[in-house]
Short mmCIF file of C-alpha atoms and ligand atoms in Angstrom, two decimals:
data_model
loop_
_atom_site.label_atom_id
_atom_site.label_comp_id
_atom_site.label_asym_id
_atom_site.label_seq_id
_atom_site.Cartn_x
_atom_site.Cartn_y
_atom_site.Cartn_z
CA MET A 1 26.65 9.26 -10.07
CA ASN A 2 23.01 10.20 -10.67
CA GLN A 3 20.83 11.64 -7.91
CA LEU A 4 19.01 8.34 -7.32
CA GLU A 5 22.22 6.36 -7.19
CA LYS A 6 23.33 8.57 -4.29
CA LEU A 7 20.33 7.31 -2.31
CA ILE A 8 21.27 3.65 -2.55
CA LYS A 9 23.33 2.01 0.21
CA PRO A 10 26.88 1.27 -0.97
CA ASN A 11 26.58 -2.46 -0.17
CA ILE A 12 23.49 -2.66 -2.40
CA LEU A 13 25.22 -0.78 -5.23
CA ALA A 14 28.11 -3.23 -4.97
CA LEU A 15 25.88 -6.29 -4.68
CA GLN A 16 26.29 -9.00 -7.27
CA PRO A 17 22.70 -10.27 -7.35
CA TYR A 18 21.65 -13.91 -7.47
CA THR A 19 20.77 -14.73 -11.04
CA SER A 20 17.91 -17.15 -11.24
CA ALA A 21 17.81 -19.86 -13.89
CA ARG A 22 14.72 -18.36 -15.52
CA GLU A 23 16.44 -15.04 -16.12
CA GLU A 24 18.81 -16.32 -18.77
CA TYR A 25 16.22 -17.83 -21.12
CA GLN A 26 12.92 -16.04 -21.40
CA GLY A 27 11.01 -18.30 -23.80
CA THR A 28 8.18 -20.48 -22.56
CA GLU A 29 8.91 -23.37 -24.94
CA GLY A 30 11.95 -25.58 -24.49
CA VAL A 31 13.57 -28.41 -22.61
CA PHE A 32 14.13 -26.88 -19.20
CA LEU A 33 17.03 -28.56 -17.47
CA ASP A 34 18.29 -25.43 -15.75
CA ALA A 35 16.47 -25.06 -12.44
CA ASN A 36 16.45 -28.48 -10.77
CA GLU A 37 12.68 -28.66 -11.05
CA ASN A 38 10.67 -31.86 -11.27
CA PRO A 39 10.31 -32.27 -15.08
CA TYR A 40 6.89 -33.94 -15.06
CA ASP A 41 3.90 -31.86 -15.94
CA LEU A 42 2.53 -31.57 -12.44
CA LYS A 43 0.64 -28.42 -11.59
CA TYR A 44 3.15 -25.73 -10.65
CA ASN A 45 6.27 -27.83 -11.30
CA ARG A 46 7.97 -24.75 -12.86
CA TYR A 47 9.26 -21.62 -11.14
CA PRO A 48 7.39 -18.38 -11.89
CA ASP A 49 8.67 -15.57 -14.11
CA PRO A 50 10.92 -13.65 -11.64
CA TYR A 51 9.99 -10.34 -13.30
CA GLN A 52 6.28 -11.07 -13.81
CA ARG A 53 6.41 -9.67 -17.36
CA GLU A 54 2.93 -10.71 -18.50
CA LEU A 55 1.29 -9.34 -15.36
CA LYS A 56 3.30 -6.13 -15.46
CA SER A 57 2.38 -5.50 -19.08
CA LYS A 58 -1.31 -5.79 -18.17
CA ILE A 59 -0.84 -3.45 -15.17
CA ALA A 60 1.08 -1.00 -17.39
CA GLU A 61 -1.81 -0.87 -19.84
CA TRP A 62 -4.42 -0.53 -17.05
CA ARG A 63 -2.63 2.21 -15.11
CA SER A 64 -1.12 3.95 -18.18
CA VAL A 65 2.44 3.59 -16.93
CA LYS A 66 5.51 2.04 -18.55
CA LEU A 67 6.26 -1.59 -17.74
CA ASP A 68 9.81 -0.60 -16.76
CA ASN A 69 8.42 1.66 -14.04
CA ILE A 70 6.65 -1.20 -12.22
CA PHE A 71 7.96 -3.32 -9.35
CA LEU A 72 5.78 -6.05 -7.85
CA GLY A 73 6.11 -7.26 -4.29
CA ASN A 74 4.57 -9.93 -2.11
CA GLY A 75 2.08 -7.30 -0.95
CA SER A 76 2.94 -3.60 -0.65
CA ASP A 77 4.43 -4.62 2.68
CA GLU A 78 7.31 -6.31 0.83
CA VAL A 79 7.90 -3.19 -1.29
CA ILE A 80 8.01 -1.02 1.86
CA ASP A 81 10.58 -3.34 3.44
CA LEU A 82 12.73 -3.58 0.28
CA LEU A 83 12.81 0.21 -0.11
CA ILE A 84 14.07 0.58 3.45
CA ARG A 85 16.66 -2.15 2.92
CA ALA A 86 17.92 -0.58 -0.30
CA ILE A 87 18.17 2.95 1.00
CA CYS A 88 18.46 3.41 4.75
CA GLU A 89 21.82 2.93 6.40
CA ASN A 90 21.93 1.97 10.08
CA GLY A 91 23.34 4.64 12.34
CA LYS A 92 23.02 7.33 9.66
CA ASP A 93 19.65 7.57 7.91
CA ARG A 94 16.13 8.13 9.23
CA ILE A 95 12.58 7.70 7.93
CA LEU A 96 9.82 10.31 8.12
CA SER A 97 6.09 9.69 8.22
CA LEU A 98 2.87 10.89 9.82
CA ASP A 99 1.06 9.82 12.96
CA PRO A 100 -1.39 8.16 12.86
CA SER A 101 -0.75 6.31 9.62
CA TYR A 102 -0.31 2.80 8.28
CA GLY A 103 1.47 0.80 11.00
CA MET A 104 3.88 -1.12 8.77
CA TYR A 105 6.11 1.91 8.09
CA LYS A 106 6.98 1.92 11.78
CA VAL A 107 7.29 -1.87 12.03
CA SER A 108 9.48 -2.19 8.92
CA ALA A 109 11.64 0.69 10.14
CA ALA A 110 12.08 -1.08 13.48
CA VAL A 111 12.83 -4.45 11.87
CA ASN A 112 15.56 -2.75 9.84
CA ASN A 113 16.76 -0.83 12.89
CA ILE A 114 16.19 2.57 11.25
CA PRO A 115 14.81 5.42 13.42
CA ILE A 116 11.50 6.85 12.24
CA ASP A 117 10.21 10.36 12.99
CA LEU A 118 6.44 10.61 13.03
CA VAL A 119 4.87 14.04 12.62
CA PRO A 120 1.52 14.12 14.44
CA LEU A 121 -1.56 15.04 12.43
CA ASP A 122 -3.73 17.64 14.13
CA SER A 123 -6.90 16.58 15.94
CA ASP A 124 -8.89 16.84 12.68
CA MET A 125 -6.28 14.52 11.10
CA ASN A 126 -4.94 17.27 8.86
CA ILE A 127 -1.22 17.57 8.22
CA ASN A 128 0.39 20.55 9.92
CA GLU A 129 2.51 21.87 7.05
CA ASP A 130 4.79 24.05 9.19
CA ASP A 131 5.51 21.25 11.68
CA PHE A 132 6.11 18.77 8.89
CA PHE A 133 8.56 20.89 6.93
CA SER A 134 10.39 22.05 10.05
CA ILE A 135 11.04 18.42 11.05
CA LEU A 136 12.00 17.25 7.51
CA ASN A 137 15.78 17.15 7.05
CA GLU A 138 18.46 15.57 4.86
CA SER A 139 18.72 12.46 7.07
CA HIS A 140 15.16 11.48 6.09
CA LYS A 141 16.14 9.30 3.16
CA LEU A 142 12.64 7.81 2.91
CA ILE A 143 9.38 9.63 3.52
CA PHE A 144 6.12 7.68 3.66
CA ILE A 145 2.89 9.56 2.95
CA CYS A 146 -0.28 7.50 3.01
CA SER A 147 -3.09 9.10 0.99
CA PRO A 148 -5.94 8.37 1.56
CA ASN A 149 -4.51 7.83 5.01
CA ASN A 150 -5.13 4.74 7.09
CA PRO A 151 -6.77 4.86 9.73
CA ASN A 152 -8.92 7.95 9.03
CA GLY A 153 -9.30 7.92 5.22
CA GLY A 154 -8.30 11.57 4.65
CA VAL A 155 -6.43 12.66 1.54
CA ILE A 156 -3.12 14.52 1.97
CA PRO A 157 -3.41 17.70 -0.17
CA ALA A 158 -1.61 17.44 -3.51
CA LYS A 159 0.06 20.81 -3.05
CA ILE A 160 1.78 19.57 0.13
CA ILE A 161 3.02 16.39 -1.57
CA GLU A 162 4.23 18.47 -4.51
CA LYS A 163 6.05 20.86 -2.17
CA LEU A 164 7.62 17.86 -0.45
CA LEU A 165 8.79 16.34 -3.74
CA ASN A 166 10.34 19.68 -4.67
CA SER A 167 11.94 20.18 -1.23
CA THR A 168 14.04 17.04 -1.14
CA ASP A 169 16.05 14.76 -3.40
CA ASN A 170 15.32 11.90 -1.01
CA LEU A 171 12.62 9.36 -1.78
CA VAL A 172 8.95 10.26 -1.26
CA VAL A 173 6.68 7.22 -1.15
CA VAL A 174 2.99 7.97 -1.66
CA ASP A 175 1.00 4.95 -0.49
CA GLU A 176 -2.20 4.89 -2.53
CA ALA A 177 -3.63 1.60 -1.24
CA TYR A 178 -7.11 3.19 -1.15
CA ILE A 179 -6.88 5.52 -4.17
CA ASP A 180 -9.65 3.81 -6.17
CA PHE A 181 -12.22 4.66 -3.49
CA SER A 182 -11.32 8.35 -3.63
CA ASP A 183 -11.94 11.00 -6.26
CA SER A 184 -8.29 12.13 -6.20
CA ASP A 185 -5.88 11.71 -9.08
CA SER A 186 -3.18 9.10 -8.68
CA TRP A 187 0.41 10.31 -8.31
CA CYS A 188 1.23 7.68 -10.96
CA ASN A 189 0.30 10.40 -13.47
CA ARG A 190 3.20 12.54 -12.22
CA LEU A 191 5.95 9.89 -12.19
CA SER A 192 7.80 11.38 -15.14
CA GLU A 193 8.04 14.76 -13.34
CA PHE A 194 9.71 13.45 -10.18
CA ASP A 195 12.57 10.94 -10.11
CA ASN A 196 12.23 10.76 -6.31
CA LEU A 197 8.55 9.70 -6.37
CA VAL A 198 7.42 6.16 -5.58
CA VAL A 199 3.71 5.30 -5.68
CA LEU A 200 2.40 2.21 -3.91
CA GLN A 201 -0.83 0.50 -4.83
CA THR A 202 -2.12 -2.96 -4.04
CA PHE A 203 -4.33 -5.83 -5.19
CA SER A 204 -5.64 -6.08 -1.60
CA LYS A 205 -8.26 -3.32 -1.53
CA SER A 206 -10.30 -2.13 -4.56
CA LEU A 207 -9.22 -5.13 -6.65
CA GLY A 208 -10.54 -7.46 -3.96
CA ALA A 209 -7.55 -9.79 -3.98
CA ALA A 210 -5.92 -9.45 -0.55
CA GLY A 211 -5.36 -13.20 -0.55
CA ILE A 212 -2.92 -13.20 -3.46
CA ARG A 213 -0.49 -10.76 -1.83
CA ILE A 214 0.51 -8.49 -4.67
CA GLY A 215 1.65 -4.93 -4.10
CA MET A 216 2.57 -2.57 -6.92
CA GLY A 217 5.38 -0.04 -6.74
CA PHE A 218 5.48 2.57 -9.51
CA MET A 219 8.86 4.30 -9.68
CA ASN A 220 11.83 5.40 -11.75
CA GLN A 221 13.29 2.49 -13.75
CA TYR A 222 16.61 2.79 -11.90
CA LEU A 223 14.86 2.08 -8.59
CA VAL A 224 12.98 -0.87 -10.09
CA GLU A 225 16.34 -2.33 -11.11
CA ILE A 226 17.72 -1.84 -7.59
CA LEU A 227 14.71 -3.56 -6.00
CA ASN A 228 14.98 -6.39 -8.54
CA LYS A 229 18.56 -6.90 -7.37
CA ILE A 230 17.59 -7.44 -3.75
CA LYS A 231 14.18 -9.12 -3.88
CA PRO A 232 13.87 -12.87 -3.39
CA PRO A 233 14.08 -14.14 -6.99
CA TYR A 234 10.62 -15.69 -7.23
CA ASN A 235 8.68 -13.40 -4.92
CA ILE A 236 5.31 -13.75 -6.69
CA SER A 237 4.13 -17.32 -7.14
CA VAL A 238 2.67 -18.80 -10.35
CA PRO A 239 -0.92 -19.11 -9.00
CA ASN A 240 -0.75 -15.57 -7.63
CA GLN A 241 0.44 -14.13 -10.94
CA GLU A 242 -2.34 -16.06 -12.71
CA ALA A 243 -4.97 -14.90 -10.23
CA ALA A 244 -3.86 -11.28 -10.64
CA LEU A 245 -4.13 -11.56 -14.44
CA ASP A 246 -7.60 -13.06 -14.09
CA ARG A 247 -8.61 -10.20 -11.82
CA LEU A 248 -7.42 -7.61 -14.33
CA ASN A 249 -9.59 -9.31 -16.93
CA GLU A 250 -12.71 -8.49 -14.92
CA LEU A 251 -12.18 -4.80 -14.30
CA GLU A 252 -15.69 -3.88 -15.40
CA ARG A 253 -17.13 -5.96 -12.56
CA ILE A 254 -14.54 -4.61 -10.12
CA ASN A 255 -15.30 -1.01 -11.06
CA LYS A 256 -18.98 -1.64 -10.46
CA LEU A 257 -18.27 -3.15 -7.02
CA VAL A 258 -16.01 -0.21 -6.12
CA GLY A 259 -18.89 2.08 -7.17
CA ASP A 260 -21.23 0.10 -4.89
CA ILE A 261 -18.77 0.41 -1.98
CA LYS A 262 -18.54 4.18 -2.56
CA LYS A 263 -22.34 4.44 -2.47
CA SER A 264 -22.49 2.28 0.68
CA ILE A 265 -20.05 4.52 2.50
CA THR A 266 -22.39 7.50 2.06
CA ILE A 267 -25.36 5.47 3.33
CA LEU A 268 -23.41 4.00 6.24
CA LYS A 269 -22.13 7.41 7.26
CA LYS A 270 -25.66 8.81 7.29
CA ASP A 271 -26.98 5.83 9.30
CA LEU A 272 -24.13 6.06 11.80
CA ASN A 273 -24.65 9.79 12.25
CA GLU A 274 -28.20 9.11 13.41
CA LEU A 275 -27.05 6.89 16.27
CA SER A 276 -26.76 8.33 19.76
CA SER A 277 -23.70 6.13 20.46
CA VAL A 278 -21.72 7.92 17.74
CA ASP A 279 -19.77 11.01 18.71
CA PHE A 280 -17.91 11.83 15.48
CA ILE A 281 -17.00 10.35 12.08
CA PHE A 282 -13.77 11.43 10.36
CA PRO A 283 -14.12 12.39 6.68
CA SER A 284 -13.00 9.43 4.58
CA SER A 285 -12.09 8.89 0.94
CA ALA A 286 -11.34 5.21 1.54
CA ASN A 287 -13.42 2.06 2.10
CA PHE A 288 -13.55 2.50 5.87
CA LEU A 289 -14.77 4.97 8.45
CA LEU A 290 -12.98 5.96 11.63
CA VAL A 291 -15.76 6.48 14.15
CA LYS A 292 -15.47 7.98 17.62
CA PHE A 293 -18.06 6.46 19.96
CA HIS A 294 -19.16 7.77 23.37
CA ASP A 295 -18.43 4.30 24.81
CA TYR A 296 -16.27 2.46 22.29
CA LYS A 297 -15.58 -0.47 24.63
CA LYS A 298 -19.26 -1.26 24.94
CA VAL A 299 -19.74 -0.89 21.19
CA PHE A 300 -16.74 -3.10 20.41
CA SER A 301 -17.80 -5.88 22.77
CA THR A 302 -21.46 -5.78 21.66
CA LEU A 303 -20.34 -6.07 18.04
CA ILE A 304 -18.08 -9.01 18.93
CA ASP A 305 -21.04 -10.69 20.72
CA HIS A 306 -22.80 -10.51 17.35
CA LYS A 307 -19.71 -11.76 15.52
CA ILE A 308 -19.10 -8.37 13.90
CA ILE A 309 -15.42 -7.57 14.01
CA VAL A 310 -14.16 -4.01 13.66
CA ARG A 311 -10.73 -2.58 14.37
CA ASP A 312 -10.08 -0.99 17.75
CA ARG A 313 -7.91 2.07 17.04
CA SER A 314 -8.49 3.71 20.43
CA SER A 315 -4.89 3.51 21.58
CA ILE A 316 -3.28 5.34 18.66
CA THR A 317 -2.65 9.08 18.23
CA ASN A 318 -5.84 11.20 17.86
CA CYS A 319 -7.99 8.07 17.86
CA GLU A 320 -9.14 7.95 21.48
CA GLY A 321 -12.53 6.20 21.61
CA CYS A 322 -12.33 5.27 17.92
CA LEU A 323 -13.17 2.12 16.01
CA ARG A 324 -12.28 1.69 12.35
CA ILE A 325 -15.10 0.11 10.37
CA SER A 326 -14.52 -1.34 6.89
CA ILE A 327 -17.41 -1.04 4.46
CA GLY A 328 -19.09 -4.43 4.07
CA THR A 329 -21.75 -5.69 1.70
CA GLU A 330 -25.16 -4.01 1.89
CA THR A 331 -26.43 -6.85 4.11
CA GLU A 332 -23.40 -6.65 6.40
CA ASN A 333 -23.75 -2.88 6.75
CA LEU A 334 -27.44 -3.26 7.63
CA LYS A 335 -26.58 -5.88 10.24
CA LEU A 336 -23.96 -3.56 11.72
CA ILE A 337 -26.44 -0.70 12.01
CA GLU A 338 -29.11 -2.99 13.48
CA VAL A 339 -26.74 -4.16 16.24
CA LEU A 340 -25.51 -0.60 16.90
CA LYS A 341 -29.13 0.58 17.21
CA SER A 342 -29.68 -1.96 19.98
CA ILE A 343 -26.97 -0.35 22.15
CA LYS A 344 -28.53 1.95 24.69
C1 LIG M 401 -2.05 2.16 3.57
C2 LIG M 401 -1.78 0.71 3.36
N1 LIG M 401 -0.73 0.35 2.63
C3 LIG M 401 -0.44 -0.93 2.41
C4 LIG M 401 -1.23 -1.93 2.98
C5 LIG M 401 -0.83 -3.35 2.76
O1 LIG M 401 -1.01 -3.72 1.48
P1 LIG M 401 -0.65 -5.21 1.00
O2 LIG M 401 -1.83 -6.06 1.36
O3 LIG M 401 -0.47 -5.05 -0.47
O4 LIG M 401 0.60 -5.64 1.72
C6 LIG M 401 -2.32 -1.60 3.76
C7 LIG M 401 -3.13 -2.66 4.37
O5 LIG M 401 -4.01 -2.48 5.15
C8 LIG M 401 -2.60 -0.24 3.97
O6 LIG M 401 -3.62 0.15 4.73
#
């Protein structure tokens, strides 16, 4: 049994997966009488490719990874849930993550009835290495590290992630939803070094395609095969696969827009820092700023009065008085600052 196989729940190892009709014949030409579809050439009368081969080959080329190391989910949220379902056994295994961080790790853990231990970040949102490694133990079969981290945008130092990968044989998931806004290297470049590394990225942020719900999991081929066994057979629809391919054909435009967003964040940060209502802005390498206001309730409601919606993060760890503000277009950012200036 290889090291990764030991991580998989016995019922998943034993599972005889559903084989979809489109798995047996991979050609696109033919008389398809195998899937009980409507035969007439209506738009979308055929099921999608269950393994999204064309899309994956484009992603493989773009991210310089092997096609066999890619798993696609209905958003990263589906990949998070499938990883928990494949690996964590009720009554035995636990999940480890940081607090605050992306809320779905906790929700997916709860849905699957798996306890999650959350190591608090310090008040500057830095990871406390000693605390983290003293809490980490063998029962933590899955460890979620979000970098840049949501809700503050800080990057988790590479040397800590590397130490973590070397300290455990269990699975370390680095969620890089916001990586394209940062200057950090992707952990995708280190996949071949660590069998226990999973990198998550998404079409929802830099690629500007949140509506098509496609999350990318980069991981050892064995894990891709396990997730393929348990995913719903046609988890990415035909129009969504097509839209994703279209988006990857306009990367030049996307890169320019990401560059614009990165410039806007610097401007917005400077403008916010000049406002008397702002107490503190957390350093961010993502497309949002976590801002502590002197009176966040007043700020939040004034923004709502002007139909500007930001995310109230005041009730989560270390975020007292904080609102999370996504970077908008230049015009939207100017409008935001104009309304904030009016608050006395
Ligand atoms: C860190 C992080 N991971 C994953 C997601 C969800 O990604 P997707 O839209 O691909 O489900 C989000 C969404 O906000 C996020 O902040």
